[in-house]
Amino acid sequence: MHYEINSKKFNLKEERKVLLKILQIVFSIIAFSLSAYGLITQDYQLNYLMILFLGLFMLTLGIKEFQRERKVYGWFLIGLFLFSVFVSIQSFMYTPS
């Protein structure tokens, strides 16, 4: 499917690839920032957020692998995403106040 904006043709698949790349960069920067904060301050109370954003990063990688027709690796990365979300929720529930 093609459509025109400012007399340029954009492909919907190319836009999705760009959006996935942007999300991948954003999630990795957030996860790296949270891990650097924890290491510098020795405060590990935000580790559940770091794990959550690493999981979201794995989800974007899994979607990209599905687009490349690499199904096994895509399912593996989506499984990692689900496990990291589970661990993140569990650590949020059991974080002492």
PDB file of N, CA and C in Angstrom:
ATOM      1  N   MET A   1       0.839  -1.168   0.000  1.00  0.00           N
ATOM      2  CA  MET A   1       0.000   0.000   0.000  1.00  0.00           C
ATOM      3  C   MET A   1       0.892   1.241   0.000  1.00  0.00           C
ATOM      4  N   HIS A   2       0.679   2.126  -0.943  1.00  0.00           N
ATOM      5  CA  HIS A   2       1.444   3.359  -1.065  1.00  0.00           C
ATOM      6  C   HIS A   2       0.510   4.550  -0.881  1.00  0.00           C
ATOM      7  N   TYR A   3       1.036   5.601  -0.326  1.00  0.00           N
ATOM      8  CA  TYR A   3       0.297   6.849  -0.260  1.00  0.00           C
ATOM      9  C   TYR A   3       1.288   7.995  -0.375  1.00  0.00           C
ATOM     10  N   GLU A   4       0.770   9.165  -0.728  1.00  0.00           N
ATOM     11  CA  GLU A   4       1.648  10.298  -0.982  1.00  0.00           C
ATOM     12  C   GLU A   4       1.497  11.358   0.096  1.00  0.00           C
ATOM     13  N   ILE A   5       2.641  11.851   0.561  1.00  0.00           N
ATOM     14  CA  ILE A   5       2.686  12.984   1.469  1.00  0.00           C
ATOM     15  C   ILE A   5       3.786  13.895   0.946  1.00  0.00           C
ATOM     16  N   ASN A   6       3.451  15.131   0.695  1.00  0.00           N
ATOM     17  CA  ASN A   6       4.416  16.103   0.159  1.00  0.00           C
ATOM     18  C   ASN A   6       5.073  15.580  -1.112  1.00  0.00           C
ATOM     19  N   SER A   7       4.306  14.994  -1.965  1.00  0.00           N
ATOM     20  CA  SER A   7       4.732  14.464  -3.267  1.00  0.00           C
ATOM     21  C   SER A   7       5.815  13.396  -3.159  1.00  0.00           C
ATOM     22  N   LYS A   8       5.895  12.709  -2.007  1.00  0.00           N
ATOM     23  CA  LYS A   8       6.819  11.580  -1.850  1.00  0.00           C
ATOM     24  C   LYS A   8       5.991  10.328  -1.559  1.00  0.00           C
ATOM     25  N   LYS A   9       6.404   9.219  -2.142  1.00  0.00           N
ATOM     26  CA  LYS A   9       5.706   7.971  -1.877  1.00  0.00           C
ATOM     27  C   LYS A   9       6.371   7.268  -0.692  1.00  0.00           C
ATOM     28  N   PHE A  10       5.550   6.880   0.263  1.00  0.00           N
ATOM     29  CA  PHE A  10       6.025   6.152   1.423  1.00  0.00           C
ATOM     30  C   PHE A  10       5.388   4.779   1.414  1.00  0.00           C
ATOM     31  N   ASN A  11       6.179   3.803   1.656  1.00  0.00           N
ATOM     32  CA  ASN A  11       5.694   2.442   1.749  1.00  0.00           C
ATOM     33  C   ASN A  11       5.361   2.170   3.214  1.00  0.00           C
ATOM     34  N   LEU A  12       4.218   1.560   3.473  1.00  0.00           N
ATOM     35  CA  LEU A  12       3.784   1.293   4.837  1.00  0.00           C
ATOM     36  C   LEU A  12       4.752   0.345   5.546  1.00  0.00           C
ATOM     37  N   LYS A  13       5.302  -0.620   4.830  1.00  0.00           N
ATOM     38  CA  LYS A  13       6.251  -1.549   5.439  1.00  0.00           C
ATOM     39  C   LYS A  13       7.533  -0.836   5.846  1.00  0.00           C
ATOM     40  N   GLU A  14       7.980   0.096   5.034  1.00  0.00           N
ATOM     41  CA  GLU A  14       9.183   0.851   5.371  1.00  0.00           C
ATOM     42  C   GLU A  14       8.946   1.720   6.593  1.00  0.00           C
ATOM     43  N   GLU A  15       7.747   2.283   6.705  1.00  0.00           N
ATOM     44  CA  GLU A  15       7.420   3.093   7.870  1.00  0.00           C
ATOM     45  C   GLU A  15       7.421   2.250   9.136  1.00  0.00           C
ATOM     46  N   ARG A  16       6.902   1.039   9.045  1.00  0.00           N
ATOM     47  CA  ARG A  16       6.901   0.152  10.213  1.00  0.00           C
ATOM     48  C   ARG A  16       8.318  -0.197  10.628  1.00  0.00           C
ATOM     49  N   LYS A  17       9.200  -0.402   9.654  1.00  0.00           N
ATOM     50  CA  LYS A  17      10.592  -0.711   9.969  1.00  0.00           C
ATOM     51  C   LYS A  17      11.256   0.461  10.682  1.00  0.00           C
ATOM     52  N   VAL A  18      10.959   1.669  10.218  1.00  0.00           N
ATOM     53  CA  VAL A  18      11.535   2.860  10.849  1.00  0.00           C
ATOM     54  C   VAL A  18      10.993   3.011  12.262  1.00  0.00           C
ATOM     55  N   LEU A  19       9.697   2.798  12.440  1.00  0.00           N
ATOM     56  CA  LEU A  19       9.099   2.900  13.768  1.00  0.00           C
ATOM     57  C   LEU A  19       9.680   1.852  14.710  1.00  0.00           C
ATOM     58  N   LEU A  20       9.852   0.626  14.231  1.00  0.00           N
ATOM     59  CA  LEU A  20      10.457  -0.409  15.059  1.00  0.00           C
ATOM     60  C   LEU A  20      11.884  -0.040  15.447  1.00  0.00           C
ATOM     61  N   LYS A  21      12.634   0.534  14.531  1.00  0.00           N
ATOM     62  CA  LYS A  21      14.006   0.943  14.819  1.00  0.00           C
ATOM     63  C   LYS A  21      14.027   2.045  15.876  1.00  0.00           C
ATOM     64  N   ILE A  22      13.097   3.001  15.756  1.00  0.00           N
ATOM     65  CA  ILE A  22      13.018   4.074  16.751  1.00  0.00           C
ATOM     66  C   ILE A  22      12.657   3.516  18.119  1.00  0.00           C
ATOM     67  N   LEU A  23      11.664   2.622  18.175  1.00  0.00           N
ATOM     68  CA  LEU A  23      11.283   2.006  19.449  1.00  0.00           C
ATOM     69  C   LEU A  23      12.432   1.204  20.040  1.00  0.00           C
ATOM     70  N   GLN A  24      13.152   0.498  19.187  1.00  0.00           N
ATOM     71  CA  GLN A  24      14.291  -0.292  19.638  1.00  0.00           C
ATOM     72  C   GLN A  24      15.341   0.611  20.281  1.00  0.00           C
ATOM     73  N   ILE A  25      15.626   1.729  19.666  1.00  0.00           N
ATOM     74  CA  ILE A  25      16.614   2.659  20.209  1.00  0.00           C
ATOM     75  C   ILE A  25      16.124   3.270  21.518  1.00  0.00           C
ATOM     76  N   VAL A  26      14.859   3.663  21.563  1.00  0.00           N
ATOM     77  CA  VAL A  26      14.304   4.282  22.769  1.00  0.00           C
ATOM     78  C   VAL A  26      14.318   3.297  23.940  1.00  0.00           C
ATOM     79  N   PHE A  27      13.849   2.064  23.710  1.00  0.00           N
ATOM     80  CA  PHE A  27      13.820   1.077  24.791  1.00  0.00           C
ATOM     81  C   PHE A  27      15.225   0.741  25.270  1.00  0.00           C
ATOM     82  N   SER A  28      16.184   0.649  24.362  1.00  0.00           N
ATOM     83  CA  SER A  28      17.551   0.328  24.782  1.00  0.00           C
ATOM     84  C   SER A  28      18.182   1.481  25.554  1.00  0.00           C
ATOM     85  N   ILE A  29      17.909   2.720  25.164  1.00  0.00           N
ATOM     86  CA  ILE A  29      18.454   3.870  25.897  1.00  0.00           C
ATOM     87  C   ILE A  29      17.865   3.944  27.296  1.00  0.00           C
ATOM     88  N   ILE A  30      16.562   3.707  27.412  1.00  0.00           N
ATOM     89  CA  ILE A  30      15.930   3.732  28.738  1.00  0.00           C
ATOM     90  C   ILE A  30      16.493   2.624  29.618  1.00  0.00           C
ATOM     91  N   ALA A  31      16.618   1.416  29.084  1.00  0.00           N
ATOM     92  CA  ALA A  31      17.152   0.305  29.871  1.00  0.00           C
ATOM     93  C   ALA A  31      18.598   0.569  30.274  1.00  0.00           C
ATOM     94  N   PHE A  32      19.397   1.080  29.362  1.00  0.00           N
ATOM     95  CA  PHE A  32      20.792   1.389  29.679  1.00  0.00           C
ATOM     96  C   PHE A  32      20.874   2.479  30.741  1.00  0.00           C
ATOM     97  N   SER A  33      20.028   3.502  30.630  1.00  0.00           N
ATOM     98  CA  SER A  33      20.036   4.587  31.613  1.00  0.00           C
ATOM     99  C   SER A  33      19.659   4.079  33.002  1.00  0.00           C
ATOM    100  N   LEU A  34      18.647   3.238  33.063  1.00  0.00           N
ATOM    101  CA  LEU A  34      18.241   2.692  34.363  1.00  0.00           C
ATOM    102  C   LEU A  34      19.315   1.794  34.961  1.00  0.00           C
ATOM    103  N   SER A  35      19.988   1.017  34.136  1.00  0.00           N
ATOM    104  CA  SER A  35      21.042   0.158  34.663  1.00  0.00           C
ATOM    105  C   SER A  35      22.249   0.978  35.097  1.00  0.00           C
ATOM    106  N   ALA A  36      22.593   2.023  34.353  1.00  0.00           N
ATOM    107  CA  ALA A  36      23.700   2.896  34.742  1.00  0.00           C
ATOM    108  C   ALA A  36      23.369   3.617  36.047  1.00  0.00           C
ATOM    109  N   TYR A  37      22.126   4.080  36.184  1.00  0.00           N
ATOM    110  CA  TYR A  37      21.700   4.733  37.422  1.00  0.00           C
ATOM    111  C   TYR A  37      21.845   3.780  38.615  1.00  0.00           C
ATOM    112  N   GLY A  38      21.407   2.534  38.426  1.00  0.00           N
ATOM    113  CA  GLY A  38      21.510   1.562  39.511  1.00  0.00           C
ATOM    114  C   GLY A  38      22.944   1.259  39.886  1.00  0.00           C
ATOM    115  N   LEU A  39      23.818   1.161  38.895  1.00  0.00           N
ATOM    116  CA  LEU A  39      25.222   0.877  39.189  1.00  0.00           C
ATOM    117  C   LEU A  39      25.926   2.057  39.842  1.00  0.00           C
ATOM    118  N   ILE A  40      25.638   3.252  39.402  1.00  0.00           N
ATOM    119  CA  ILE A  40      26.312   4.435  39.954  1.00  0.00           C
ATOM    120  C   ILE A  40      25.848   4.723  41.370  1.00  0.00           C
ATOM    121  N   THR A  41      24.541   4.657  41.617  1.00  0.00           N
ATOM    122  CA  THR A  41      24.002   5.019  42.927  1.00  0.00           C
ATOM    123  C   THR A  41      23.886   3.837  43.886  1.00  0.00           C
ATOM    124  N   GLN A  42      24.132   2.640  43.409  1.00  0.00           N
ATOM    125  CA  GLN A  42      23.949   1.425  44.219  1.00  0.00           C
ATOM    126  C   GLN A  42      22.515   1.284  44.729  1.00  0.00           C
ATOM    127  N   ASP A  43      21.566   1.862  44.001  1.00  0.00           N
ATOM    128  CA  ASP A  43      20.143   1.787  44.327  1.00  0.00           C
ATOM    129  C   ASP A  43      19.476   0.907  43.279  1.00  0.00           C
ATOM    130  N   TYR A  44      19.049  -0.283  43.678  1.00  0.00           N
ATOM    131  CA  TYR A  44      18.530  -1.266  42.728  1.00  0.00           C
ATOM    132  C   TYR A  44      17.011  -1.400  42.797  1.00  0.00           C
ATOM    133  N   GLN A  45      16.338  -0.375  43.280  1.00  0.00           N
ATOM    134  CA  GLN A  45      14.885  -0.446  43.390  1.00  0.00           C
ATOM    135  C   GLN A  45      14.184  -0.310  42.042  1.00  0.00           C
ATOM    136  N   LEU A  46      14.866   0.179  41.035  1.00  0.00           N
ATOM    137  CA  LEU A  46      14.255   0.356  39.715  1.00  0.00           C
ATOM    138  C   LEU A  46      14.627  -0.765  38.747  1.00  0.00           C
ATOM    139  N   ASN A  47      15.170  -1.851  39.270  1.00  0.00           N
ATOM    140  CA  ASN A  47      15.562  -2.954  38.394  1.00  0.00           C
ATOM    141  C   ASN A  47      14.371  -3.555  37.645  1.00  0.00           C
ATOM    142  N   TYR A  48      13.201  -3.552  38.254  1.00  0.00           N
ATOM    143  CA  TYR A  48      12.032  -4.115  37.566  1.00  0.00           C
ATOM    144  C   TYR A  48      11.700  -3.316  36.310  1.00  0.00           C
ATOM    145  N   LEU A  49      11.929  -1.997  36.342  1.00  0.00           N
ATOM    146  CA  LEU A  49      11.700  -1.192  35.142  1.00  0.00           C
ATOM    147  C   LEU A  49      12.746  -1.478  34.073  1.00  0.00           C
ATOM    148  N   MET A  50      13.987  -1.670  34.514  1.00  0.00           N
ATOM    149  CA  MET A  50      15.037  -2.001  33.563  1.00  0.00           C
ATOM    150  C   MET A  50      14.735  -3.323  32.865  1.00  0.00           C
ATOM    151  N   ILE A  51      14.290  -4.307  33.629  1.00  0.00           N
ATOM    152  CA  ILE A  51      13.942  -5.605  33.049  1.00  0.00           C
ATOM    153  C   ILE A  51      12.754  -5.469  32.103  1.00  0.00           C
ATOM    154  N   LEU A  52      11.787  -4.636  32.463  1.00  0.00           N
ATOM    155  CA  LEU A  52      10.627  -4.419  31.598  1.00  0.00           C
ATOM    156  C   LEU A  52      11.052  -3.803  30.263  1.00  0.00           C
ATOM    157  N   PHE A  53      11.901  -2.794  30.303  1.00  0.00           N
ATOM    158  CA  PHE A  53      12.322  -2.147  29.054  1.00  0.00           C
ATOM    159  C   PHE A  53      13.248  -3.046  28.240  1.00  0.00           C
ATOM    160  N   LEU A  54      14.036  -3.869  28.902  1.00  0.00           N
ATOM    161  CA  LEU A  54      14.823  -4.854  28.152  1.00  0.00           C
ATOM    162  C   LEU A  54      13.900  -5.858  27.468  1.00  0.00           C
ATOM    163  N   GLY A  55      12.814  -6.232  28.144  1.00  0.00           N
ATOM    164  CA  GLY A  55      11.834  -7.126  27.537  1.00  0.00           C
ATOM    165  C   GLY A  55      11.149  -6.488  26.338  1.00  0.00           C
ATOM    166  N   LEU A  56      10.811  -5.214  26.446  1.00  0.00           N
ATOM    167  CA  LEU A  56      10.207  -4.518  25.308  1.00  0.00           C
ATOM    168  C   LEU A  56      11.190  -4.418  24.144  1.00  0.00           C
ATOM    169  N   PHE A  57      12.462  -4.242  24.473  1.00  0.00           N
ATOM    170  CA  PHE A  57      13.505  -4.250  23.446  1.00  0.00           C
ATOM    171  C   PHE A  57      13.549  -5.616  22.750  1.00  0.00           C
ATOM    172  N   MET A  58      13.450  -6.694  23.533  1.00  0.00           N
ATOM    173  CA  MET A  58      13.435  -8.037  22.953  1.00  0.00           C
ATOM    174  C   MET A  58      12.194  -8.246  22.082  1.00  0.00           C
ATOM    175  N   LEU A  59      11.067  -7.647  22.477  1.00  0.00           N
ATOM    176  CA  LEU A  59       9.860  -7.752  21.662  1.00  0.00           C
ATOM    177  C   LEU A  59      10.066  -7.099  20.297  1.00  0.00           C
ATOM    178  N   THR A  60      10.681  -5.919  20.269  1.00  0.00           N
ATOM    179  CA  THR A  60      10.925  -5.268  18.980  1.00  0.00           C
ATOM    180  C   THR A  60      11.885  -6.097  18.131  1.00  0.00           C
ATOM    181  N   LEU A  61      12.884  -6.708  18.773  1.00  0.00           N
ATOM    182  CA  LEU A  61      13.789  -7.585  18.019  1.00  0.00           C
ATOM    183  C   LEU A  61      13.043  -8.800  17.472  1.00  0.00           C
ATOM    184  N   GLY A  62      12.132  -9.361  18.275  1.00  0.00           N
ATOM    185  CA  GLY A  62      11.353 -10.516  17.825  1.00  0.00           C
ATOM    186  C   GLY A  62      10.458 -10.180  16.643  1.00  0.00           C
ATOM    187  N   ILE A  63       9.843  -9.014  16.678  1.00  0.00           N
ATOM    188  CA  ILE A  63       8.995  -8.600  15.555  1.00  0.00           C
ATOM    189  C   ILE A  63       9.830  -8.418  14.297  1.00  0.00           C
ATOM    190  N   LYS A  64      11.015  -7.840  14.440  1.00  0.00           N
ATOM    191  CA  LYS A  64      11.901  -7.675  13.279  1.00  0.00           C
ATOM    192  C   LYS A  64      12.306  -9.036  12.704  1.00  0.00           C
ATOM    193  N   GLU A  65      12.554 -10.008  13.562  1.00  0.00           N
ATOM    194  CA  GLU A  65      12.937 -11.333  13.080  1.00  0.00           C
ATOM    195  C   GLU A  65      11.775 -12.014  12.367  1.00  0.00           C
ATOM    196  N   PHE A  66      10.547 -11.796  12.837  1.00  0.00           N
ATOM    197  CA  PHE A  66       9.391 -12.328  12.121  1.00  0.00           C
ATOM    198  C   PHE A  66       9.275 -11.697  10.741  1.00  0.00           C
ATOM    199  N   GLN A  67       9.579 -10.420  10.642  1.00  0.00           N
ATOM    200  CA  GLN A  67       9.526  -9.757   9.341  1.00  0.00           C
ATOM    201  C   GLN A  67      10.598 -10.283   8.400  1.00  0.00           C
ATOM    202  N   ARG A  68      11.700 -10.745   8.947  1.00  0.00           N
ATOM    203  CA  ARG A  68      12.783 -11.313   8.136  1.00  0.00           C
ATOM    204  C   ARG A  68      12.572 -12.798   7.856  1.00  0.00           C
ATOM    205  N   GLU A  69      11.432 -13.324   8.252  1.00  0.00           N
ATOM    206  CA  GLU A  69      11.087 -14.738   8.052  1.00  0.00           C
ATOM    207  C   GLU A  69      11.978 -15.678   8.859  1.00  0.00           C
ATOM    208  N   ARG A  70      12.490 -15.229   9.975  1.00  0.00           N
ATOM    209  CA  ARG A  70      13.284 -16.072  10.883  1.00  0.00           C
ATOM    210  C   ARG A  70      12.408 -16.376  12.098  1.00  0.00           C
ATOM    211  N   LYS A  71      11.518 -17.357  11.917  1.00  0.00           N
ATOM    212  CA  LYS A  71      10.451 -17.627  12.886  1.00  0.00           C
ATOM    213  C   LYS A  71      10.975 -18.152  14.228  1.00  0.00           C
ATOM    214  N   VAL A  72      11.934 -19.055  14.193  1.00  0.00           N
ATOM    215  CA  VAL A  72      12.413 -19.676  15.439  1.00  0.00           C
ATOM    216  C   VAL A  72      13.049 -18.629  16.341  1.00  0.00           C
ATOM    217  N   TYR A  73      13.910 -17.813  15.771  1.00  0.00           N
ATOM    218  CA  TYR A  73      14.555 -16.764  16.542  1.00  0.00           C
ATOM    219  C   TYR A  73      13.521 -15.734  17.016  1.00  0.00           C
ATOM    220  N   GLY A  74      12.515 -15.451  16.204  1.00  0.00           N
ATOM    221  CA  GLY A  74      11.449 -14.539  16.597  1.00  0.00           C
ATOM    222  C   GLY A  74      10.665 -15.065  17.780  1.00  0.00           C
ATOM    223  N   TRP A  75      10.295 -16.363  17.738  1.00  0.00           N
ATOM    224  CA  TRP A  75       9.578 -16.956  18.872  1.00  0.00           C
ATOM    225  C   TRP A  75      10.436 -16.975  20.129  1.00  0.00           C
ATOM    226  N   PHE A  76      11.745 -17.221  19.960  1.00  0.00           N
ATOM    227  CA  PHE A  76      12.648 -17.213  21.103  1.00  0.00           C
ATOM    228  C   PHE A  76      12.670 -15.835  21.761  1.00  0.00           C
ATOM    229  N   LEU A  77      12.764 -14.782  20.956  1.00  0.00           N
ATOM    230  CA  LEU A  77      12.805 -13.424  21.504  1.00  0.00           C
ATOM    231  C   LEU A  77      11.471 -13.027  22.128  1.00  0.00           C
ATOM    232  N   ILE A  78      10.364 -13.482  21.569  1.00  0.00           N
ATOM    233  CA  ILE A  78       9.062 -13.180  22.171  1.00  0.00           C
ATOM    234  C   ILE A  78       8.900 -13.952  23.488  1.00  0.00           C
ATOM    235  N   GLY A  79       9.435 -15.166  23.544  1.00  0.00           N
ATOM    236  CA  GLY A  79       9.449 -15.900  24.810  1.00  0.00           C
ATOM    237  C   GLY A  79      10.272 -15.183  25.868  1.00  0.00           C
ATOM    238  N   LEU A  80      11.415 -14.627  25.466  1.00  0.00           N
ATOM    239  CA  LEU A  80      12.218 -13.824  26.397  1.00  0.00           C
ATOM    240  C   LEU A  80      11.456 -12.594  26.869  1.00  0.00           C
ATOM    241  N   PHE A  81      10.717 -11.977  25.961  1.00  0.00           N
ATOM    242  CA  PHE A  81       9.895 -10.825  26.332  1.00  0.00           C
ATOM    243  C   PHE A  81       8.862 -11.218  27.388  1.00  0.00           C
ATOM    244  N   LEU A  82       8.161 -12.316  27.155  1.00  0.00           N
ATOM    245  CA  LEU A  82       7.134 -12.744  28.120  1.00  0.00           C
ATOM    246  C   LEU A  82       7.744 -13.077  29.470  1.00  0.00           C
ATOM    247  N   PHE A  83       8.891 -13.754  29.459  1.00  0.00           N
ATOM    248  CA  PHE A  83       9.560 -14.090  30.722  1.00  0.00           C
ATOM    249  C   PHE A  83      10.008 -12.829  31.450  1.00  0.00           C
ATOM    250  N   SER A  84      10.551 -11.855  30.724  1.00  0.00           N
ATOM    251  CA  SER A  84      11.027 -10.636  31.384  1.00  0.00           C
ATOM    252  C   SER A  84       9.862  -9.811  31.937  1.00  0.00           C
ATOM    253  N   VAL A  85       8.722  -9.821  31.248  1.00  0.00           N
ATOM    254  CA  VAL A  85       7.546  -9.132  31.793  1.00  0.00           C
ATOM    255  C   VAL A  85       7.084  -9.824  33.066  1.00  0.00           C
ATOM    256  N   PHE A  86       7.091 -11.152  33.069  1.00  0.00           N
ATOM    257  CA  PHE A  86       6.722 -11.907  34.269  1.00  0.00           C
ATOM    258  C   PHE A  86       7.657 -11.574  35.429  1.00  0.00           C
ATOM    259  N   VAL A  87       8.969 -11.570  35.165  1.00  0.00           N
ATOM    260  CA  VAL A  87       9.951 -11.269  36.211  1.00  0.00           C
ATOM    261  C   VAL A  87       9.798  -9.832  36.692  1.00  0.00           C
ATOM    262  N   SER A  88       9.532  -8.918  35.775  1.00  0.00           N
ATOM    263  CA  SER A  88       9.361  -7.517  36.143  1.00  0.00           C
ATOM    264  C   SER A  88       8.144  -7.333  37.047  1.00  0.00           C
ATOM    265  N   ILE A  89       7.040  -7.981  36.712  1.00  0.00           N
ATOM    266  CA  ILE A  89       5.832  -7.870  37.535  1.00  0.00           C
ATOM    267  C   ILE A  89       6.061  -8.507  38.902  1.00  0.00           C
ATOM    268  N   GLN A  90       6.717  -9.662  38.918  1.00  0.00           N
ATOM    269  CA  GLN A  90       6.994 -10.317  40.196  1.00  0.00           C
ATOM    270  C   GLN A  90       7.903  -9.472  41.079  1.00  0.00           C
ATOM    271  N   SER A  91       8.933  -8.881  40.500  1.00  0.00           N
ATOM    272  CA  SER A  91       9.835  -8.075  41.318  1.00  0.00           C
ATOM    273  C   SER A  91       9.170  -6.770  41.752  1.00  0.00           C
ATOM    274  N   PHE A  92       8.228  -6.248  40.967  1.00  0.00           N
ATOM    275  CA  PHE A  92       7.477  -5.066  41.395  1.00  0.00           C
ATOM    276  C   PHE A  92       6.585  -5.407  42.571  1.00  0.00           C
ATOM    277  N   MET A  93       5.961  -6.591  42.531  1.00  0.00           N
ATOM    278  CA  MET A  93       5.057  -6.985  43.625  1.00  0.00           C
ATOM    279  C   MET A  93       5.799  -7.226  44.925  1.00  0.00           C
ATOM    280  N   TYR A  94       7.030  -7.724  44.841  1.00  0.00           N
ATOM    281  CA  TYR A  94       7.770  -8.089  46.044  1.00  0.00           C
ATOM    282  C   TYR A  94       8.850  -7.088  46.417  1.00  0.00           C
ATOM    283  N   THR A  95       8.829  -5.894  45.823  1.00  0.00           N
ATOM    284  CA  THR A  95       9.805  -4.867  46.180  1.00  0.00           C
ATOM    285  C   THR A  95       9.420  -4.284  47.528  1.00  0.00           C
ATOM    286  N   PRO A  96      10.354  -4.316  48.505  1.00  0.00           N
ATOM    287  CA  PRO A  96      10.024  -3.737  49.800  1.00  0.00           C
ATOM    288  C   PRO A  96       9.922  -2.217  49.710  1.00  0.00           C
ATOM    289  N   SER A  97       9.028  -1.654  50.512  1.00  0.00           N
ATOM    290  CA  SER A  97       8.823  -0.190  50.487  1.00  0.00           C
ATOM    291  C   SER A  97       9.900   0.539  51.228  1.00  0.00           C
TER     292      SER A  97
END
